[in-house]
Amino acid sequence: MIERLQTIENRYNELTEELIKPEVISNIKETMRLSKEQASLREAYEAYQTYKKIETGIQDAKDMVKDPELGEFAKEELLHLETEKTKLESEIEILLLPKDPNDGKNVIVEIRGAAGGDEGNIFAGDLFEMYRKLAEKEDWKIEILEEEHSEAGGYALISFMVRGENVYSKLKYESGAHRVQRVPVTETQGRVHTSTATVLVMPEAEDIDFTLDMSEVRIDITRSSGCGGQGVNTTDSAVRLTHIPTGLVVYSQTERSQIKNKEKAIKILETRLYDLKMQERDQELGAERRSKIGTGDRSEKIRTYNYPQNRVTDHRIGFTLNILDRIMNGDIDKVIDALITEDQARKLRGE
């Protein structure tokens, strides 16, 4: 452990020196790359500085134990520092686990109504509200990228960007099929129906991760359609991008400006292509991919929301809470924390 921490400290200090070099300061892309690497090491680096101080304190306390005047105080201090050291060692074990390079990124989330028709779309809207309220609690910012409203309420599709600190590290576990069990508003017999909505969470593609070759993209300008506010149908401002090699199509019409819609569409396309690249890499890793909580089959049923019993169950870790009302009001972080804890425990066990 100490050897790994020393390696991290050496690299952190090297990066500090690199970042003040004039040739690096003048290169924005290189500055971003090095700053990102240093940020990924900061927590372990700072923990090691604290660890070294505790080690020094322990040695000083041991030297004072035989002192007739300070001996009792030294014993108490030694006991306190040994406890702190044990606690910090456990925290460092987790900090030294292999990190997901995307954890610090913003995300694009897509929610679609799936099985259950109108009720699936209504539930898609409920999930969006749940994530929106979570974002408020976490001080994250949400920007709508694409929305297809359902006549009965909710969304056939809603796509949105979430920006903030370590967004992907928390939302990456949300990809998959979410199942709801409740009496729909359209049900006259009071029967409980089962419907689903799917959630896809993709880390935002950054320049240092992925560069889109615009020569491989066909751009079509069309007239906006559907709900979008006054004047949305009067100008040719909607943008559709087609990535020719993969056939991926992205459509953006939420802005009145053609330029802004194009910028949004490019960002979505870059993120989808980056996500595709990650899926291909994960498939190559095979068994390792299947052992991870957040990267399973995206059609997998990951969670059930049972309204009659006020219950939420995450099937991947067998975790249940009977506070569905609070979870739908943004307290989903309780489930997310349980997933993070289990993910870390599996990694510590070497699974």
Short mmCIF file of C-alpha atoms in Angstrom, two decimals:
data_model
loop_
_atom_site.label_atom_id
_atom_site.label_comp_id
_atom_site.label_asym_id
_atom_site.label_seq_id
_atom_site.Cartn_x
_atom_site.Cartn_y
_atom_site.Cartn_z
CA MET A 1 0.00 0.00 0.00
CA ILE A 2 2.77 2.42 0.96
CA GLU A 3 4.60 1.79 -2.33
CA ARG A 4 1.47 2.60 -4.32
CA LEU A 5 0.84 5.74 -2.27
CA GLN A 6 4.44 6.85 -2.79
CA THR A 7 4.05 6.32 -6.54
CA ILE A 8 0.88 8.44 -6.48
CA GLU A 9 2.65 11.18 -4.50
CA ASN A 10 5.56 11.22 -6.97
CA ARG A 11 3.24 11.44 -9.96
CA TYR A 12 1.10 14.14 -8.29
CA ASN A 13 4.21 16.27 -7.69
CA GLU A 14 5.41 15.66 -11.27
CA LEU A 15 2.06 16.88 -12.57
CA THR A 16 2.27 20.01 -10.39
CA GLU A 17 5.61 20.82 -12.04
CA GLU A 18 4.31 20.01 -15.54
CA LEU A 19 1.29 22.29 -15.13
CA ILE A 20 3.41 25.39 -14.53
CA LYS A 21 5.55 24.92 -17.64
CA PRO A 22 4.89 27.67 -20.24
CA GLU A 23 4.49 25.17 -23.10
CA VAL A 24 1.78 23.35 -21.13
CA ILE A 25 -0.02 26.52 -20.01
CA SER A 26 -0.27 27.60 -23.66
CA ASN A 27 -1.77 24.23 -24.69
CA ILE A 28 -5.35 24.10 -23.40
CA LYS A 29 -5.89 20.46 -24.38
CA GLU A 30 -2.71 19.31 -22.62
CA THR A 31 -3.54 21.41 -19.55
CA MET A 32 -6.98 19.77 -19.39
CA ARG A 33 -5.49 16.30 -19.71
CA LEU A 34 -2.87 16.83 -16.99
CA SER A 35 -5.30 18.63 -14.67
CA LYS A 36 -7.77 15.78 -15.04
CA GLU A 37 -5.09 13.22 -14.19
CA GLN A 38 -3.99 15.22 -11.15
CA ALA A 39 -7.58 15.60 -9.94
CA SER A 40 -8.01 11.82 -10.13
CA LEU A 41 -5.00 11.40 -7.81
CA ARG A 42 -5.78 14.23 -5.37
CA GLU A 43 -7.88 12.28 -2.86
CA ALA A 44 -5.30 9.49 -2.50
CA TYR A 45 -2.46 12.04 -2.40
CA GLU A 46 -4.11 14.01 0.42
CA ALA A 47 -4.93 10.82 2.33
CA TYR A 48 -1.25 9.83 2.14
CA GLN A 49 -0.16 13.21 3.53
CA THR A 50 -2.53 12.67 6.47
CA TYR A 51 -1.26 9.10 6.89
CA LYS A 52 2.35 10.28 7.10
CA LYS A 53 1.42 12.88 9.75
CA ILE A 54 -0.32 10.18 11.80
CA GLU A 55 2.74 7.91 11.50
CA THR A 56 4.97 10.75 12.73
CA GLY A 57 2.55 11.44 15.59
CA ILE A 58 2.56 7.76 16.60
CA GLN A 59 6.35 7.68 16.72
CA ASP A 60 6.44 10.90 18.78
CA ALA A 61 3.86 9.49 21.22
CA LYS A 62 5.86 6.26 21.60
CA ASP A 63 8.97 8.31 22.41
CA MET A 64 7.04 10.17 25.16
CA VAL A 65 5.37 7.16 26.82
CA LYS A 66 8.21 6.70 29.33
CA ASP A 67 8.25 10.39 30.24
CA PRO A 68 7.10 10.68 33.91
CA GLU A 69 5.13 13.86 33.27
CA LEU A 70 3.77 13.27 29.76
CA GLY A 71 3.52 9.47 29.78
CA GLU A 72 -0.24 9.22 30.46
CA PHE A 73 -1.05 11.89 27.89
CA ALA A 74 1.21 10.10 25.38
CA LYS A 75 -0.63 6.79 25.96
CA GLU A 76 -4.00 8.42 25.28
CA GLU A 77 -2.64 10.15 22.19
CA LEU A 78 -1.10 6.89 20.97
CA LEU A 79 -4.41 5.04 21.32
CA HIS A 80 -6.23 7.83 19.46
CA LEU A 81 -3.68 7.91 16.63
CA GLU A 82 -3.64 4.11 16.22
CA THR A 83 -7.43 4.19 15.86
CA GLU A 84 -7.19 6.98 13.29
CA LYS A 85 -4.52 5.05 11.40
CA THR A 86 -6.66 1.90 11.19
CA LYS A 87 -9.66 3.91 10.00
CA LEU A 88 -7.58 5.76 7.39
CA GLU A 89 -6.05 2.50 6.11
CA SER A 90 -9.57 1.19 5.37
CA GLU A 91 -10.40 4.41 3.51
CA ILE A 92 -7.14 4.23 1.55
CA GLU A 93 -7.92 0.65 0.49
CA ILE A 94 -11.04 1.98 -1.23
CA LEU A 95 -9.19 4.97 -2.71
CA LEU A 96 -6.64 2.61 -4.28
CA LEU A 97 -9.28 0.50 -6.02
CA PRO A 98 -9.18 0.78 -9.84
CA LYS A 99 -11.09 3.89 -10.82
CA ASP A 100 -13.57 4.31 -13.63
CA PRO A 101 -11.98 7.05 -15.80
CA ASN A 102 -15.45 8.43 -16.50
CA ASP A 103 -16.49 8.93 -12.84
CA GLY A 104 -15.83 12.67 -12.78
CA LYS A 105 -17.78 13.40 -15.96
CA ASN A 106 -21.13 14.97 -16.74
CA VAL A 107 -23.71 12.65 -18.28
CA ILE A 108 -26.43 12.48 -20.88
CA VAL A 109 -29.46 10.53 -19.66
CA GLU A 110 -32.15 9.09 -21.95
CA ILE A 111 -35.42 7.84 -20.49
CA ARG A 112 -37.96 6.05 -22.70
CA GLY A 113 -41.41 4.72 -21.97
CA ALA A 114 -41.31 0.99 -22.73
CA ALA A 115 -43.79 -1.80 -21.89
CA GLY A 116 -47.22 -0.66 -20.75
CA GLY A 117 -48.09 1.99 -23.35
CA ASP A 118 -49.32 5.23 -21.78
CA GLU A 119 -48.45 4.06 -18.27
CA GLY A 120 -44.86 3.35 -19.34
CA ASN A 121 -44.60 6.90 -20.71
CA ILE A 122 -46.13 8.38 -17.55
CA PHE A 123 -43.61 6.44 -15.47
CA ALA A 124 -40.79 7.76 -17.70
CA GLY A 125 -41.94 11.25 -16.67
CA ASP A 126 -41.95 10.22 -13.00
CA LEU A 127 -38.38 8.95 -13.29
CA PHE A 128 -37.30 12.20 -14.91
CA GLU A 129 -38.82 14.13 -11.97
CA MET A 130 -37.02 11.82 -9.52
CA TYR A 131 -33.66 12.55 -11.16
CA ARG A 132 -34.46 16.26 -11.45
CA LYS A 133 -35.11 16.44 -7.69
CA LEU A 134 -31.93 14.46 -6.99
CA ALA A 135 -30.04 16.99 -9.14
CA GLU A 136 -31.46 19.84 -7.04
CA LYS A 137 -30.23 18.16 -3.85
CA GLU A 138 -26.76 17.54 -5.33
CA ASP A 139 -26.54 21.04 -6.84
CA TRP A 140 -26.28 19.57 -10.35
CA LYS A 141 -27.61 21.42 -13.40
CA ILE A 142 -30.02 19.80 -15.89
CA GLU A 143 -30.44 20.82 -19.54
CA ILE A 144 -33.16 19.23 -21.70
CA LEU A 145 -31.71 18.00 -25.01
CA GLU A 146 -34.67 16.19 -26.58
CA GLU A 147 -38.25 15.46 -25.54
CA GLU A 148 -41.20 13.62 -27.04
CA HIS A 149 -44.27 14.25 -24.91
CA SER A 150 -46.91 11.57 -24.48
CA GLU A 151 -50.58 12.57 -24.92
CA ALA A 152 -51.47 10.78 -21.67
CA GLY A 153 -48.65 12.52 -19.80
CA GLY A 154 -44.96 11.84 -19.27
CA TYR A 155 -42.62 11.15 -22.17
CA ALA A 156 -42.16 8.63 -24.92
CA LEU A 157 -38.56 9.93 -24.75
CA ILE A 158 -36.71 12.54 -22.77
CA SER A 159 -32.99 13.17 -23.09
CA PHE A 160 -31.10 15.55 -20.80
CA MET A 161 -27.60 16.59 -19.80
CA VAL A 162 -26.64 16.55 -16.09
CA ARG A 163 -23.66 18.73 -15.16
CA GLY A 164 -21.95 18.80 -11.78
CA GLU A 165 -19.38 17.17 -9.56
CA ASN A 166 -18.82 13.43 -10.11
CA VAL A 167 -22.21 12.97 -11.77
CA TYR A 168 -21.34 9.77 -13.65
CA SER A 169 -19.92 8.12 -10.51
CA LYS A 170 -23.42 8.22 -9.01
CA LEU A 171 -25.75 7.92 -11.99
CA LYS A 172 -23.86 5.16 -13.86
CA TYR A 173 -25.78 2.50 -11.92
CA GLU A 174 -29.13 3.72 -13.29
CA SER A 175 -28.89 2.25 -16.81
CA GLY A 176 -31.39 -0.55 -17.39
CA ALA A 177 -35.11 -1.33 -17.27
CA HIS A 178 -37.07 0.19 -14.38
CA ARG A 179 -40.33 -1.60 -13.56
CA VAL A 180 -43.34 0.04 -11.91
CA GLN A 181 -46.24 -1.76 -10.24
CA ARG A 182 -49.28 0.43 -9.52
CA VAL A 183 -52.88 1.17 -10.45
CA PRO A 184 -52.76 3.42 -13.55
CA VAL A 185 -54.98 6.51 -13.63
CA THR A 186 -56.76 4.98 -16.64
CA GLU A 187 -57.59 1.74 -14.75
CA THR A 188 -61.29 1.60 -13.77
CA GLN A 189 -61.21 -1.77 -11.96
CA GLY A 190 -58.48 -0.82 -9.48
CA ARG A 191 -56.10 -3.49 -10.77
CA VAL A 192 -52.34 -3.18 -10.33
CA HIS A 193 -50.51 -3.06 -13.68
CA THR A 194 -46.82 -3.63 -14.40
CA SER A 195 -45.10 -1.25 -16.82
CA THR A 196 -41.51 -0.33 -17.60
CA ALA A 197 -39.33 2.57 -18.66
CA THR A 198 -35.72 2.28 -19.74
CA VAL A 199 -32.89 4.52 -18.58
CA LEU A 200 -29.58 4.97 -20.38
CA VAL A 201 -26.77 6.94 -18.71
CA MET A 202 -23.82 7.92 -20.91
CA PRO A 203 -20.70 9.84 -19.81
CA GLU A 204 -20.25 13.06 -21.74
CA ALA A 205 -17.63 12.68 -24.45
CA GLU A 206 -14.79 15.17 -24.05
CA ASP A 207 -12.25 16.32 -26.62
CA ILE A 208 -9.51 14.28 -24.97
CA ASP A 209 -11.66 11.10 -25.18
CA PHE A 210 -13.18 11.27 -28.61
CA THR A 211 -13.01 13.45 -31.70
CA LEU A 212 -15.92 13.41 -34.14
CA ASP A 213 -14.95 13.43 -37.81
CA MET A 214 -17.58 15.77 -39.30
CA SER A 215 -16.80 14.46 -42.81
CA GLU A 216 -18.59 11.27 -41.70
CA VAL A 217 -21.72 13.16 -40.65
CA ARG A 218 -24.66 14.14 -42.84
CA ILE A 219 -26.43 17.30 -41.64
CA ASP A 220 -30.11 17.92 -42.44
CA ILE A 221 -31.98 21.08 -41.48
CA THR A 222 -35.73 20.65 -40.94
CA ARG A 223 -38.70 22.48 -39.49
CA SER A 224 -39.29 21.88 -35.79
CA SER A 225 -42.37 19.90 -34.83
CA GLY A 226 -44.35 19.17 -31.67
CA CYS A 227 -44.45 21.10 -28.41
CA GLY A 228 -41.75 23.67 -28.16
CA GLY A 229 -43.22 27.05 -27.44
CA GLN A 230 -44.43 29.93 -29.56
CA GLY A 231 -42.74 30.12 -32.95
CA VAL A 232 -41.21 26.66 -32.83
CA ASN A 233 -42.89 25.60 -36.09
CA THR A 234 -42.21 28.77 -38.07
CA THR A 235 -38.49 28.41 -38.79
CA ASP A 236 -36.20 25.75 -40.21
CA SER A 237 -34.17 25.42 -37.01
CA ALA A 238 -34.24 21.70 -36.18
CA VAL A 239 -31.09 19.74 -36.93
CA ARG A 240 -30.75 16.04 -37.73
CA LEU A 241 -27.29 14.46 -37.81
CA THR A 242 -26.61 11.05 -39.32
CA HIS A 243 -23.32 9.32 -38.56
CA ILE A 244 -22.75 7.45 -41.82
CA PRO A 245 -20.37 4.68 -40.57
CA THR A 246 -22.67 3.57 -37.72
CA GLY A 247 -26.09 4.77 -38.91
CA LEU A 248 -26.66 6.62 -35.62
CA VAL A 249 -29.19 9.46 -36.00
CA VAL A 250 -29.52 12.43 -33.64
CA TYR A 251 -32.27 15.06 -33.78
CA SER A 252 -32.31 18.38 -31.92
CA GLN A 253 -35.08 20.96 -31.96
CA THR A 254 -35.28 22.34 -28.40
CA GLU A 255 -33.64 25.66 -29.34
CA ARG A 256 -34.98 28.30 -31.73
CA SER A 257 -31.48 28.83 -33.07
CA GLN A 258 -30.27 26.42 -35.75
CA ILE A 259 -26.69 26.93 -34.54
CA LYS A 260 -27.56 25.99 -30.95
CA ASN A 261 -29.52 22.94 -32.09
CA LYS A 262 -26.53 21.86 -34.16
CA GLU A 263 -24.19 22.27 -31.16
CA LYS A 264 -26.51 20.16 -29.01
CA ALA A 265 -26.89 17.50 -31.69
CA ILE A 266 -23.11 17.24 -32.10
CA LYS A 267 -22.66 16.85 -28.32
CA ILE A 268 -25.29 14.08 -28.21
CA LEU A 269 -23.77 12.29 -31.20
CA GLU A 270 -20.26 12.47 -29.74
CA THR A 271 -21.53 11.04 -26.45
CA ARG A 272 -23.45 8.22 -28.15
CA LEU A 273 -20.42 7.27 -30.23
CA TYR A 274 -18.17 7.36 -27.15
CA ASP A 275 -20.70 5.17 -25.35
CA LEU A 276 -20.68 2.75 -28.30
CA LYS A 277 -16.89 2.64 -28.12
CA MET A 278 -17.08 1.81 -24.37
CA GLN A 279 -19.64 -0.96 -25.00
CA GLU A 280 -17.31 -2.55 -27.55
CA ARG A 281 -14.42 -2.37 -25.09
CA ASP A 282 -16.55 -3.88 -22.31
CA GLN A 283 -17.62 -6.76 -24.55
CA GLU A 284 -13.96 -7.53 -25.19
CA LEU A 285 -13.39 -7.66 -21.43
CA GLY A 286 -16.14 -10.30 -21.17
CA ALA A 287 -16.38 -11.70 -17.65
CA GLU A 288 -15.00 -8.54 -16.05
CA ARG A 289 -17.83 -6.56 -17.60
CA ARG A 290 -20.46 -8.99 -16.34
CA SER A 291 -19.15 -8.74 -12.77
CA LYS A 292 -19.74 -4.99 -12.62
CA ILE A 293 -22.96 -3.62 -11.18
CA GLY A 294 -23.28 -0.63 -13.49
CA THR A 295 -22.43 -2.15 -16.86
CA GLY A 296 -24.75 -5.09 -17.40
CA ASP A 297 -27.19 -5.72 -20.22
CA ARG A 298 -29.13 -2.49 -20.73
CA SER A 299 -32.40 -4.36 -21.19
CA GLU A 300 -31.88 -6.00 -17.77
CA LYS A 301 -34.59 -5.31 -15.19
CA ILE A 302 -32.62 -3.55 -12.48
CA ARG A 303 -35.26 -2.13 -10.13
CA THR A 304 -38.94 -2.42 -9.18
CA TYR A 305 -41.04 0.45 -7.84
CA ASN A 306 -44.08 -1.04 -6.05
CA TYR A 307 -46.58 1.70 -5.20
CA PRO A 308 -49.17 -0.35 -3.21
CA GLN A 309 -46.42 -1.46 -0.79
CA ASN A 310 -44.45 1.84 -0.94
CA ARG A 311 -41.43 -0.34 -1.79
CA VAL A 312 -38.36 -0.07 -4.02
CA THR A 313 -36.17 -3.11 -4.70
CA ASP A 314 -32.87 -3.07 -6.57
CA HIS A 315 -32.57 -6.60 -7.93
CA ARG A 316 -28.84 -6.49 -8.62
CA ILE A 317 -27.91 -6.36 -4.93
CA GLY A 318 -31.17 -7.50 -3.31
CA PHE A 319 -31.63 -4.12 -1.64
CA THR A 320 -35.13 -3.04 -0.54
CA LEU A 321 -36.46 0.15 1.04
CA ASN A 322 -40.08 0.87 2.02
CA ILE A 323 -39.83 4.60 1.34
CA LEU A 324 -40.92 4.76 -2.30
CA ASP A 325 -42.68 8.10 -1.76
CA ARG A 326 -39.43 9.69 -0.56
CA ILE A 327 -37.35 8.05 -3.29
CA MET A 328 -39.62 9.42 -6.03
CA ASN A 329 -39.15 12.80 -4.35
CA GLY A 330 -35.40 12.68 -5.00
CA ASP A 331 -34.10 10.50 -2.15
CA ILE A 332 -32.79 7.93 -4.66
CA ASP A 333 -29.28 8.61 -3.31
CA LYS A 334 -30.00 6.05 -0.56
CA VAL A 335 -30.21 3.32 -3.22
CA ILE A 336 -27.23 4.72 -5.13
CA ASP A 337 -25.06 4.73 -1.97
CA ALA A 338 -25.94 1.06 -1.37
CA LEU A 339 -24.89 0.23 -4.95
CA ILE A 340 -21.59 2.12 -4.58
CA THR A 341 -20.85 0.34 -1.27
CA GLU A 342 -21.56 -3.08 -2.77
CA ASP A 343 -19.50 -2.27 -5.88
CA GLN A 344 -16.53 -1.31 -3.67
CA ALA A 345 -16.98 -4.45 -1.52
CA ARG A 346 -16.90 -6.68 -4.61
CA LYS A 347 -13.72 -5.00 -5.84
CA LEU A 348 -12.07 -5.39 -2.42
CA ARG A 349 -12.94 -9.11 -2.57
CA GLY A 350 -11.31 -9.25 -5.99
CA GLU A 351 -14.54 -10.16 -7.80
#
